Short mmCIF file of N, CA and C in Angstrom, two decimals:
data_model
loop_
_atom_site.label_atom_id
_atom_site.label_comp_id
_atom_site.label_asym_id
_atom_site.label_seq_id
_atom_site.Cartn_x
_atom_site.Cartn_y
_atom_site.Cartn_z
N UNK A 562 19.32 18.55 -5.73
CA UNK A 562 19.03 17.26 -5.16
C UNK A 562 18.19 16.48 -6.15
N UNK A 563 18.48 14.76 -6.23
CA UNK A 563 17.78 14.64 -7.24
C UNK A 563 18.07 13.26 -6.76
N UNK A 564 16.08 12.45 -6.80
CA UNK A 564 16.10 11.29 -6.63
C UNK A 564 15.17 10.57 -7.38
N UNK A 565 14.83 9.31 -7.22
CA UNK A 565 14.01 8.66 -8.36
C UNK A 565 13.29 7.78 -7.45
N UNK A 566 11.90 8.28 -7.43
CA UNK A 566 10.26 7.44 -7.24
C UNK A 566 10.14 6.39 -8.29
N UNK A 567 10.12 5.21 -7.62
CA UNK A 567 9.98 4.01 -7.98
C UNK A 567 8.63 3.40 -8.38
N UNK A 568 7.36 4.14 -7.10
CA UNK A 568 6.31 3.59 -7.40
C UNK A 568 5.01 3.64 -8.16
N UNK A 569 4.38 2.92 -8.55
CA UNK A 569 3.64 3.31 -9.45
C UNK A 569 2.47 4.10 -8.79
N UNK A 570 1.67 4.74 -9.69
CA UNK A 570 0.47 5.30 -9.34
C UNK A 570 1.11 6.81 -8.46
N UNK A 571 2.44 7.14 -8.60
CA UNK A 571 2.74 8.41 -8.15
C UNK A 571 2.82 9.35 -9.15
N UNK A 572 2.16 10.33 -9.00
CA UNK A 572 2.69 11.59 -9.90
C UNK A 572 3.38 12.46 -9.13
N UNK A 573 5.14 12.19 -9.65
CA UNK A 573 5.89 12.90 -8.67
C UNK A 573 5.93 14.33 -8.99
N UNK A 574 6.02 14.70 -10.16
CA UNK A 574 5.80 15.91 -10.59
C UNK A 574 5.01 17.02 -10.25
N UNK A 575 3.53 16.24 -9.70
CA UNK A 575 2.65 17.10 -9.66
C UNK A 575 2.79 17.37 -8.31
N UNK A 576 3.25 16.21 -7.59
CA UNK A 576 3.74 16.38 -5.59
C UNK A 576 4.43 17.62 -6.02
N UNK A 577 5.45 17.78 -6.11
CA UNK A 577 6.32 18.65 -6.45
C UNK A 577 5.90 20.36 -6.71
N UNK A 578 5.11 20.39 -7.61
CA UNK A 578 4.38 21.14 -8.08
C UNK A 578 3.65 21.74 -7.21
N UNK A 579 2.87 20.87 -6.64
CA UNK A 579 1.86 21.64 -5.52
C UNK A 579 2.74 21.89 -4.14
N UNK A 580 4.06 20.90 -3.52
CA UNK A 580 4.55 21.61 -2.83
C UNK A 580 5.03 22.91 -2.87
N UNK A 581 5.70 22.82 -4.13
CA UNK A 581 6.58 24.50 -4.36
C UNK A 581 4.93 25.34 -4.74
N UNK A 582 3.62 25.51 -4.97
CA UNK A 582 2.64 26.22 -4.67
C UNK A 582 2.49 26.78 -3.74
N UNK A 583 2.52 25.61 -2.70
CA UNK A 583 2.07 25.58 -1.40
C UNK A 583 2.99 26.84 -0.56
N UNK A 584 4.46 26.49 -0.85
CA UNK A 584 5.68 27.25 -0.23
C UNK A 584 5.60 28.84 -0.72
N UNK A 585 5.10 28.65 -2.04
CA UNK A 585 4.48 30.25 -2.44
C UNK A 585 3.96 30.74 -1.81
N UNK A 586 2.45 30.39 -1.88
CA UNK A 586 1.68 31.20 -1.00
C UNK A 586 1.58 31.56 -0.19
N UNK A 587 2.20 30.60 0.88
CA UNK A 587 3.07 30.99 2.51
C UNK A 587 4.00 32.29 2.50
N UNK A 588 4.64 31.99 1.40
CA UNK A 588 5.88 33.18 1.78
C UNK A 588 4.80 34.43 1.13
N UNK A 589 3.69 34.46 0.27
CA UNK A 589 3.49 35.91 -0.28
C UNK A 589 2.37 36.18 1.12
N UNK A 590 1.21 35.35 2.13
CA UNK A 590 1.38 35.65 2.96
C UNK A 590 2.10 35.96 4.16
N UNK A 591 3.44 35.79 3.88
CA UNK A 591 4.16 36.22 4.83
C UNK A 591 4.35 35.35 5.94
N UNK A 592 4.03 34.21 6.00
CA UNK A 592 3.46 32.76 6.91
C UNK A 592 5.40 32.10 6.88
N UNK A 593 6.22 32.27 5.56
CA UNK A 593 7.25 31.66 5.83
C UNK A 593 7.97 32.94 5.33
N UNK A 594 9.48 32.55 5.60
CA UNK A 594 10.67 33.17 5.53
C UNK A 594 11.86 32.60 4.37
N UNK A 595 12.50 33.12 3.69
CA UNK A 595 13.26 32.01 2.76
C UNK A 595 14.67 31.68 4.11
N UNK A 596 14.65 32.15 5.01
CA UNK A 596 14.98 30.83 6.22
C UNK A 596 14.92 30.40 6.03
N UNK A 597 13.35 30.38 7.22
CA UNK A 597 12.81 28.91 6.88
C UNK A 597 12.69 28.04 6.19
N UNK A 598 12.49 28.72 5.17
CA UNK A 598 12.35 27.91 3.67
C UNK A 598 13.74 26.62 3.70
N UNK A 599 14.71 27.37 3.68
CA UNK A 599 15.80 26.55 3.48
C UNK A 599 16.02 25.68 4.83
N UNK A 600 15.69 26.34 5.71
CA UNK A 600 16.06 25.70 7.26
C UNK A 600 15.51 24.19 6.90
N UNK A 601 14.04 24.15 6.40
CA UNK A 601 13.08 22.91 6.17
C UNK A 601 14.12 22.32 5.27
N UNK A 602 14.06 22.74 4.18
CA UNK A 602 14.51 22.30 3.49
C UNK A 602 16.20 21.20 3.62
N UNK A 603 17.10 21.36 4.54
CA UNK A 603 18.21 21.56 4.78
C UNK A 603 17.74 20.38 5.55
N UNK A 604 17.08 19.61 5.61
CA UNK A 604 16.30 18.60 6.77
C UNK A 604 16.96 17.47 5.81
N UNK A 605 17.21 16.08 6.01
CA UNK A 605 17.71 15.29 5.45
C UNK A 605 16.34 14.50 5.54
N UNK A 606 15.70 13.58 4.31
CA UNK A 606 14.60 12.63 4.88
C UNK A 606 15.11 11.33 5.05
N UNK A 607 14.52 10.83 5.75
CA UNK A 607 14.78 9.48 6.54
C UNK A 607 13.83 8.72 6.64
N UNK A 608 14.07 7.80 5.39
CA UNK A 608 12.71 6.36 5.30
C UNK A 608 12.35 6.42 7.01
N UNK A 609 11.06 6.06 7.11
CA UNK A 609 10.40 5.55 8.43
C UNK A 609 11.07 4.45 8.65
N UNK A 610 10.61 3.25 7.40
CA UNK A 610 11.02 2.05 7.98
C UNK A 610 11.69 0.71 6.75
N UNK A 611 12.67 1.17 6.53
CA UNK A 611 13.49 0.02 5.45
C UNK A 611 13.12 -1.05 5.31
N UNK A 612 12.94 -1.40 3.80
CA UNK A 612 12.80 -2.67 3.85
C UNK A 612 13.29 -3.85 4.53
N UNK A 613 14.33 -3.54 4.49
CA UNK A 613 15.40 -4.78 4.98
C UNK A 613 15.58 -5.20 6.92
N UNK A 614 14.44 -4.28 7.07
CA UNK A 614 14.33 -3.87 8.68
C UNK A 614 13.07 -4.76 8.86
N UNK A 615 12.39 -5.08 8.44
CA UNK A 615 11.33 -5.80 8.77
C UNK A 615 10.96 -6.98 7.68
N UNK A 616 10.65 -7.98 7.85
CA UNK A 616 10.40 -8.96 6.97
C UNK A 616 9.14 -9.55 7.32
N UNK A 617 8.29 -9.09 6.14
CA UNK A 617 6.45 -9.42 6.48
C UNK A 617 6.03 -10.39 6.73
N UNK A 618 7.36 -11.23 5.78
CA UNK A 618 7.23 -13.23 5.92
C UNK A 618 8.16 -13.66 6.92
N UNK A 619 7.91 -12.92 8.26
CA UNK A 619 9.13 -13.58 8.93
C UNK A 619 8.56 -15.16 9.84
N UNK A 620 7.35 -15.43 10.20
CA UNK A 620 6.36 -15.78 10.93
C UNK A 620 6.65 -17.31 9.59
N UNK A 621 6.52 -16.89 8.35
CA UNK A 621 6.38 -18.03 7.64
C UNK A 621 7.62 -18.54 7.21
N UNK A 622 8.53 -17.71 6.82
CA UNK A 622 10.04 -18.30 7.01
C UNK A 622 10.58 -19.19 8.37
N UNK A 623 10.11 -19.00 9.20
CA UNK A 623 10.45 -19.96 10.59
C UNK A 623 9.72 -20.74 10.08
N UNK A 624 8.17 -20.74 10.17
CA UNK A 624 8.08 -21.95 10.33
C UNK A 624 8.10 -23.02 9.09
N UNK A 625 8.62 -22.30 7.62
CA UNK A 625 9.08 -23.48 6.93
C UNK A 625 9.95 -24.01 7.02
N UNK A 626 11.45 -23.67 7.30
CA UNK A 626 12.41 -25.28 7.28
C UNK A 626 12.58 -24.58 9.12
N UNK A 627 11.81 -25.33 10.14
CA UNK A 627 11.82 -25.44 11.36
C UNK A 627 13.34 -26.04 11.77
N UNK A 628 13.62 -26.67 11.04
CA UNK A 628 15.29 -27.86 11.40
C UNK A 628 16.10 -26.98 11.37
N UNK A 629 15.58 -25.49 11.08
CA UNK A 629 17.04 -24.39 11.19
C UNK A 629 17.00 -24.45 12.60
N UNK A 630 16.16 -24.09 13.29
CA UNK A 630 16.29 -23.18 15.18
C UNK A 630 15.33 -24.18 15.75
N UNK A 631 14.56 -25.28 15.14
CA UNK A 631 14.46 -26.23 16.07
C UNK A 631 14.70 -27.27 16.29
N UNK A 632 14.57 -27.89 17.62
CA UNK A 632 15.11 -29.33 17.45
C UNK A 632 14.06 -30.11 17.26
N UNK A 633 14.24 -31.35 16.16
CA UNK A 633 13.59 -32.44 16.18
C UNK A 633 13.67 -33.66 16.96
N UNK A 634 12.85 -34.12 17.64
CA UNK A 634 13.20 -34.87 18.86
C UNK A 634 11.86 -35.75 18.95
N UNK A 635 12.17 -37.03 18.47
CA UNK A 635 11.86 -38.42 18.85
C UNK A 635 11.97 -39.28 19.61
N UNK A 636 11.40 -40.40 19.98
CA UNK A 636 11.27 -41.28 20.97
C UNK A 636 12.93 -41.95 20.97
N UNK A 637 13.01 -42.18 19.66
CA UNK A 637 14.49 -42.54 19.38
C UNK A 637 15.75 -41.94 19.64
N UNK A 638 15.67 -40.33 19.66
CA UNK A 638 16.22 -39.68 19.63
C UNK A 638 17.91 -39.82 20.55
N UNK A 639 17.32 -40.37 21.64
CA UNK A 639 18.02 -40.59 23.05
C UNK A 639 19.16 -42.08 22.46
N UNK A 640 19.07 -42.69 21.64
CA UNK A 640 19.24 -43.57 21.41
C UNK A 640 20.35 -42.97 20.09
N UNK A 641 20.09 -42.15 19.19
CA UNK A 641 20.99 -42.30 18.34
C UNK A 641 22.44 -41.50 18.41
N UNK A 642 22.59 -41.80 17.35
CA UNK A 642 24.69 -41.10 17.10
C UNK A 642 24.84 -40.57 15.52
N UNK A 643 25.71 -39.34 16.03
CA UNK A 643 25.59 -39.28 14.59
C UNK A 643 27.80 -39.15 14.27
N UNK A 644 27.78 -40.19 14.43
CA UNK A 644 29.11 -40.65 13.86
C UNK A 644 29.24 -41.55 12.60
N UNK A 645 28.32 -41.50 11.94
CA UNK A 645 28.78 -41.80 10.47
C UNK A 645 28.25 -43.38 10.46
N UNK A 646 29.51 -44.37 10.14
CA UNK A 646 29.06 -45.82 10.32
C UNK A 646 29.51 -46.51 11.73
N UNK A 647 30.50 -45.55 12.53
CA UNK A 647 30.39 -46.35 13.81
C UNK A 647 29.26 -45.80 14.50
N UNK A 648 28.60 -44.45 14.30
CA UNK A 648 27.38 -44.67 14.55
C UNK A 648 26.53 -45.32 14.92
N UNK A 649 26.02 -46.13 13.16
CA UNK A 649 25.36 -47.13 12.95
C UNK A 649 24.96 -48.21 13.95
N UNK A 650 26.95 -48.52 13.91
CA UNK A 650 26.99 -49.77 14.40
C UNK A 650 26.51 -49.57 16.14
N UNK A 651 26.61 -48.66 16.75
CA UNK A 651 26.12 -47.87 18.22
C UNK A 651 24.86 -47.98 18.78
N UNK A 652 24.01 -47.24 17.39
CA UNK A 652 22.65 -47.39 17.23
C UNK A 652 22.36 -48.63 17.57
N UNK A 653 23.03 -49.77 16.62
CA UNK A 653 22.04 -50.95 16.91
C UNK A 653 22.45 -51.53 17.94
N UNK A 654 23.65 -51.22 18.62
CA UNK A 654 23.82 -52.11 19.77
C UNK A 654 22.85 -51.12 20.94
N UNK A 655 23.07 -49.99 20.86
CA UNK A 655 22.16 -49.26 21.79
C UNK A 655 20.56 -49.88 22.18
N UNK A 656 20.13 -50.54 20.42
CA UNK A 656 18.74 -50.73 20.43
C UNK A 656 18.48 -51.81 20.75
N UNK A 657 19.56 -52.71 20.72
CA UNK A 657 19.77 -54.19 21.34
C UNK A 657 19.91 -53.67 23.16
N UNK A 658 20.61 -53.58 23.47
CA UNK A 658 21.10 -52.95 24.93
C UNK A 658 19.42 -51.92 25.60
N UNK A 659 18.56 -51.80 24.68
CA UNK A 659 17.95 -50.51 25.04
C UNK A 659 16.76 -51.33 26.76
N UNK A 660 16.70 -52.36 26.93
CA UNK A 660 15.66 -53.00 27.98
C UNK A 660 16.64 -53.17 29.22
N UNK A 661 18.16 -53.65 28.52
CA UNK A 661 19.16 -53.27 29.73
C UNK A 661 19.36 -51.87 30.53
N UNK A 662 18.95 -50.64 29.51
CA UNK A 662 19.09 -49.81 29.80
C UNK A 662 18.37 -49.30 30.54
N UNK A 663 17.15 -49.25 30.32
CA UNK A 663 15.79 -48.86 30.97
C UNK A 663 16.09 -49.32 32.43
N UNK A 664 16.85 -50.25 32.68
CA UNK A 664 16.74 -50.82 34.09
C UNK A 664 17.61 -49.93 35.21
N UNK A 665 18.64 -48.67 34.28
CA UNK A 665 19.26 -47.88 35.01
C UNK A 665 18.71 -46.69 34.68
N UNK A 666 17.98 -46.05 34.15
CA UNK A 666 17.61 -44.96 33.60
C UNK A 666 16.71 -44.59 33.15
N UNK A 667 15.63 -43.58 33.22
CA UNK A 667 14.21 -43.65 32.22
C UNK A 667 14.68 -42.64 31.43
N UNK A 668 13.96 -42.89 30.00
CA UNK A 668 14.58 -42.20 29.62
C UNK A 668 13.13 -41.43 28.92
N UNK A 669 12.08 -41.60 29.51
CA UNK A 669 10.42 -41.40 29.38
C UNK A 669 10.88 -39.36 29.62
N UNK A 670 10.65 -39.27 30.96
CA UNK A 670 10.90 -37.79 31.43
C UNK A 670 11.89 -36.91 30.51
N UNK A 671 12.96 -37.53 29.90
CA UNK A 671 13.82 -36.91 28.82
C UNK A 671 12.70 -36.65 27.73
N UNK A 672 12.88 -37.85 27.61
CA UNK A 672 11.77 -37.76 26.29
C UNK A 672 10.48 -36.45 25.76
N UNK A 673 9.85 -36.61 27.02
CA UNK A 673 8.83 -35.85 27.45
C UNK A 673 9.29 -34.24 27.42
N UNK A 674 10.27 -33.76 28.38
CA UNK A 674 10.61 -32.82 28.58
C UNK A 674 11.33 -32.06 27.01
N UNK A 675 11.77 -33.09 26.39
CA UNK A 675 12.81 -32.43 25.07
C UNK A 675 11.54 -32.11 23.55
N UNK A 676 10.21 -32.61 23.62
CA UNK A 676 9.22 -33.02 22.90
C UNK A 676 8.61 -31.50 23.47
N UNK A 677 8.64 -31.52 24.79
CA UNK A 677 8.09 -30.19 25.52
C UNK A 677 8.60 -29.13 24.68
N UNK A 678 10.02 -29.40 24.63
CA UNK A 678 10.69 -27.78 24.29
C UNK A 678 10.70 -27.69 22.94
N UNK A 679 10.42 -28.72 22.26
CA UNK A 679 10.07 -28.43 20.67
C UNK A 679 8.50 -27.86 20.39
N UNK A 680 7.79 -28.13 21.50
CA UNK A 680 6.64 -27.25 21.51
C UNK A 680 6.69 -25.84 21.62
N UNK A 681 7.90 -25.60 22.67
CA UNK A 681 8.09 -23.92 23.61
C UNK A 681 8.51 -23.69 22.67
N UNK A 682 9.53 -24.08 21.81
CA UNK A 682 10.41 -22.47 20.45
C UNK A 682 9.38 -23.06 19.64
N UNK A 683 8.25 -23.45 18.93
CA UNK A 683 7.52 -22.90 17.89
C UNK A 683 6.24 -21.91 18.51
N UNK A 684 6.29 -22.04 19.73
CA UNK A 684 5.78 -20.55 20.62
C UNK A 684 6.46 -19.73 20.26
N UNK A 685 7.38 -19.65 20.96
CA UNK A 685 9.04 -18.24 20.95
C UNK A 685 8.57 -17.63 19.18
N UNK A 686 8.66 -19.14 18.23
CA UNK A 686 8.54 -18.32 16.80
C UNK A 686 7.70 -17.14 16.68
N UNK A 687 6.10 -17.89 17.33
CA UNK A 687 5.34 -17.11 16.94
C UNK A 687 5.19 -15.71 17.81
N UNK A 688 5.95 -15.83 18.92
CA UNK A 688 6.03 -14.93 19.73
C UNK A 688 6.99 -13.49 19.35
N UNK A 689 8.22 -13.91 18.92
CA UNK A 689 9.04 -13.23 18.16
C UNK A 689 8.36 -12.76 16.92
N UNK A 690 8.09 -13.26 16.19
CA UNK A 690 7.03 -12.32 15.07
C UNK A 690 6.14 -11.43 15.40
N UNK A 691 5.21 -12.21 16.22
CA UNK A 691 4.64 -10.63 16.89
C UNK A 691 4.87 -9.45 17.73
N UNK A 692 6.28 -9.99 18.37
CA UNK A 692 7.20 -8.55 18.91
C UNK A 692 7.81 -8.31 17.79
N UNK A 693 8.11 -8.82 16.71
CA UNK A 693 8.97 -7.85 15.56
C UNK A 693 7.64 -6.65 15.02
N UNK A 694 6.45 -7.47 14.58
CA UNK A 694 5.46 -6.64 14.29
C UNK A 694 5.04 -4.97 15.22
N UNK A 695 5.08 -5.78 16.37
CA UNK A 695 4.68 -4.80 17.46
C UNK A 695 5.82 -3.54 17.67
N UNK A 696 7.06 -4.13 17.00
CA UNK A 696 8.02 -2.78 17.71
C UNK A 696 8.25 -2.24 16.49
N UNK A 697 7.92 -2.80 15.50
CA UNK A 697 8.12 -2.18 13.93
C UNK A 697 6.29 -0.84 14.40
N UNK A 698 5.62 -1.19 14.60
CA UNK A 698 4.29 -0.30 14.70
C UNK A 698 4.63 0.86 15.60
N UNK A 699 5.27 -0.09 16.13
CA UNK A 699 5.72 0.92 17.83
C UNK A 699 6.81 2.67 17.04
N UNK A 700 7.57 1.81 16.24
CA UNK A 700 8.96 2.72 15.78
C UNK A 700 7.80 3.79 15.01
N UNK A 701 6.92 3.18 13.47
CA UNK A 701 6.87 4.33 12.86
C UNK A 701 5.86 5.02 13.73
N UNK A 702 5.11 4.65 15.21
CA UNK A 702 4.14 5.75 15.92
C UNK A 702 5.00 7.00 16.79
N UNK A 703 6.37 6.06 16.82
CA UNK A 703 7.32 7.16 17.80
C UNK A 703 7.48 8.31 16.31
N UNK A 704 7.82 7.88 15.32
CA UNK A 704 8.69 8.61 14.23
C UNK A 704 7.16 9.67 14.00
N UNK A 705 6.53 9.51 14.03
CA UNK A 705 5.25 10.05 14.02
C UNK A 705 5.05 11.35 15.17
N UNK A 706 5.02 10.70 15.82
CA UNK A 706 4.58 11.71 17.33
C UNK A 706 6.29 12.94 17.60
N UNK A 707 7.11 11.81 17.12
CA UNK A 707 8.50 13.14 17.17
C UNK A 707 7.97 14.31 15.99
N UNK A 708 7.42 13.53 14.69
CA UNK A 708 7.25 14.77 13.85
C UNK A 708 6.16 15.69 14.33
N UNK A 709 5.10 15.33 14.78
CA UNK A 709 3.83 15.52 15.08
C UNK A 709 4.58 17.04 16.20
N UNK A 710 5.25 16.67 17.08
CA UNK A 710 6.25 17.39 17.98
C UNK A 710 7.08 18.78 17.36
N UNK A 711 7.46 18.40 16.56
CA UNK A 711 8.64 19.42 15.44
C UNK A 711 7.37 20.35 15.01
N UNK A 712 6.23 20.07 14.21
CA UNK A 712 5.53 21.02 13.61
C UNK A 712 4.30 21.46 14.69
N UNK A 713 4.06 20.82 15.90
CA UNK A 713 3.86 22.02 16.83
C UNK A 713 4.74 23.02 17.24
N UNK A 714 5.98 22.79 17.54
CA UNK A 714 6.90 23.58 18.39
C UNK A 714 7.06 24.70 17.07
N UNK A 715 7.18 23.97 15.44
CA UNK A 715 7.11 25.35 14.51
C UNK A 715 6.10 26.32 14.93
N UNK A 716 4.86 25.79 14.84
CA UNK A 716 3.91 26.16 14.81
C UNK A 716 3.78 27.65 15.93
N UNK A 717 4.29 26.72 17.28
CA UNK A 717 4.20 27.98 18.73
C UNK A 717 5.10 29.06 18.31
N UNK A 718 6.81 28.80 17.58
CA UNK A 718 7.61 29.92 17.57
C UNK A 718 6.92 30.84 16.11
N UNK A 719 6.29 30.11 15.21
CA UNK A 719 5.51 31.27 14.19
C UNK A 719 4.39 32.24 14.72
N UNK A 720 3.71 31.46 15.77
CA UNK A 720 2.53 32.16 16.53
C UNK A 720 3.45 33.38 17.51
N UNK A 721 4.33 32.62 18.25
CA UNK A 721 5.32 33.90 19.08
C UNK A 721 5.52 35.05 18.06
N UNK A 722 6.38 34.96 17.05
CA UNK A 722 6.40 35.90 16.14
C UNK A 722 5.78 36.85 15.60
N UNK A 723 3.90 36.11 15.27
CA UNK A 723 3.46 36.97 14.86
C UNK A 723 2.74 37.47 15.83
N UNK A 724 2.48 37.17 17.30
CA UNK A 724 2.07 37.70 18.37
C UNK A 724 2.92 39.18 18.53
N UNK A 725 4.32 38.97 18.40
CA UNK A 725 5.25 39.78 18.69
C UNK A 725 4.77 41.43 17.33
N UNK A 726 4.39 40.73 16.39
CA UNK A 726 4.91 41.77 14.88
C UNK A 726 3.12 42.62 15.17
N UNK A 727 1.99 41.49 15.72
CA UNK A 727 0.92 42.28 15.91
C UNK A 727 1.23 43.09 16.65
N UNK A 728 1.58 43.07 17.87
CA UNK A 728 1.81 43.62 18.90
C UNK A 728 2.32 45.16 18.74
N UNK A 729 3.44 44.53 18.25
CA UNK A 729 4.19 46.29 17.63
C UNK A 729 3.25 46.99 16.57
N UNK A 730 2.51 46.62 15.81
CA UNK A 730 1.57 46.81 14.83
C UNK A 730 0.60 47.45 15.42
N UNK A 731 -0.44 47.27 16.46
CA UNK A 731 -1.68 47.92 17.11
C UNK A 731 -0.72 49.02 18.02
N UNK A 732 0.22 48.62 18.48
CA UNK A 732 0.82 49.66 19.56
C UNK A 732 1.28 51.05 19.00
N UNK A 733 1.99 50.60 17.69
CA UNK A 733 2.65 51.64 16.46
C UNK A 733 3.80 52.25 17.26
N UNK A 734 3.89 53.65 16.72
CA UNK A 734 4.81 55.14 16.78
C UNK A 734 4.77 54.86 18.63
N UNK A 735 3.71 55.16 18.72
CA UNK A 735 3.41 55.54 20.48
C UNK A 735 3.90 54.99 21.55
N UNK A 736 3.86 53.32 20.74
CA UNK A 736 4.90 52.50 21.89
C UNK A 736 6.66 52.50 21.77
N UNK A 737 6.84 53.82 21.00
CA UNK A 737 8.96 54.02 21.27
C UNK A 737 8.96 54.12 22.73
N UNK A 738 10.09 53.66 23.81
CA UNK A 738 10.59 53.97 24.41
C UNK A 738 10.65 55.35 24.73
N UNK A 739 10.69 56.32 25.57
CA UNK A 739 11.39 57.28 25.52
C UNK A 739 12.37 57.52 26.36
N UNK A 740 13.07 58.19 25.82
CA UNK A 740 14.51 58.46 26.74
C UNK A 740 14.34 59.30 27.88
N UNK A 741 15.47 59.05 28.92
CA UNK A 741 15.16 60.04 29.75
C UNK A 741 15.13 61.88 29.89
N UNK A 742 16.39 62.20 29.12
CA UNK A 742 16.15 63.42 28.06
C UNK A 742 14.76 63.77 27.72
N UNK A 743 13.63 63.16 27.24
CA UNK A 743 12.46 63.40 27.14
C UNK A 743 12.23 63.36 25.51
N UNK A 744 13.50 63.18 24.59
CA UNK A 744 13.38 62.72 23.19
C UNK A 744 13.13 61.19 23.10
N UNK A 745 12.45 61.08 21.68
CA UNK A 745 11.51 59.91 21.76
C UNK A 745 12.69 59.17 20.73
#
């Protein structure tokens, strides 16, 4: 197997080094098995958390070009068209027409309410960033507590084991079975 550490200030070599130490001394106390050894080993690793899974600038990417996911909404707003030059020509009759209009319609409460909701999604923005933050913290504490999980449960079946090997050990010769024959 063979991969390449990117970052600086690592001495991968010496990681290395002191793991395969470490795996020594276990096995010459008798603590691991070349099983185990390989069983661990045979484990695939799995980044916690990918780059491409979380974006640190996500909070500041919204809110620089806002005209992506929000709407801009002016007093005018209600009033314009966006058809090019008959548009135009719409607009200004609209803005001519606009005191006729008022007399069937307010268009204040629109106004108000659409100004509202350009307030609510630069909430949502900031709201969504801090649930991306929060479930990104959330993931690597689960990925954590599953491992945290794996090397207790090692831990209980190595203790079973050597509960088991003492056991036979203080008991010795004396604890065979004997048969009913009366040979041991």
């Amino acid at each position: 197997m063979s991969f390449e550490i990117g970052a600086e200030g690592i001495d991968v070599e010496r990681l290395l080094r002191e793991v395969r130490e470490t795996i020594e001394e276990k096995k010459r106390a008798g603590l691991l098995t070349e099983d185990e050894v390989r069983e661990v080993t045979s484990h695939a690793l799995h980044p916690v958390l990918l780059p491409h899974d979380l974006k640190s600038g996500l909070l500041a990417e919204l809110l620089e070009q806002p005209s992506r996911w929000n709407f801009a909404f002016e007093a005018d707003t209600v009033y314009r068209s966006s058809r090019g030059a008959a548009g135009r020509a719409l607009e200004a009759v609209r803005r001519a027409l606009r005191p006729v209009q008022k007399l069937f319609w307010n268009p204040t409460p629109v106004i108000a309410a659409l100004s509202r909701q350009k307030d609510v999604n630069t909430a949502y923005a900031h709201l969504v960033h801090n649930l991306v933050l929060e479930v990104a913290r959330l993931n690597l504490e689960i990925v954590d507590l599953k491992n945290r999980t794996l090397q207790l449960q090692s831990r209980l079946d190595f203790l079973a084991r050597r509960e088991k090997t003492l056991e036979s050990m203080a008991l010795g010769p004396q604890a065979a079975p004997e048969r009913e024959d009366g040979s041991a």
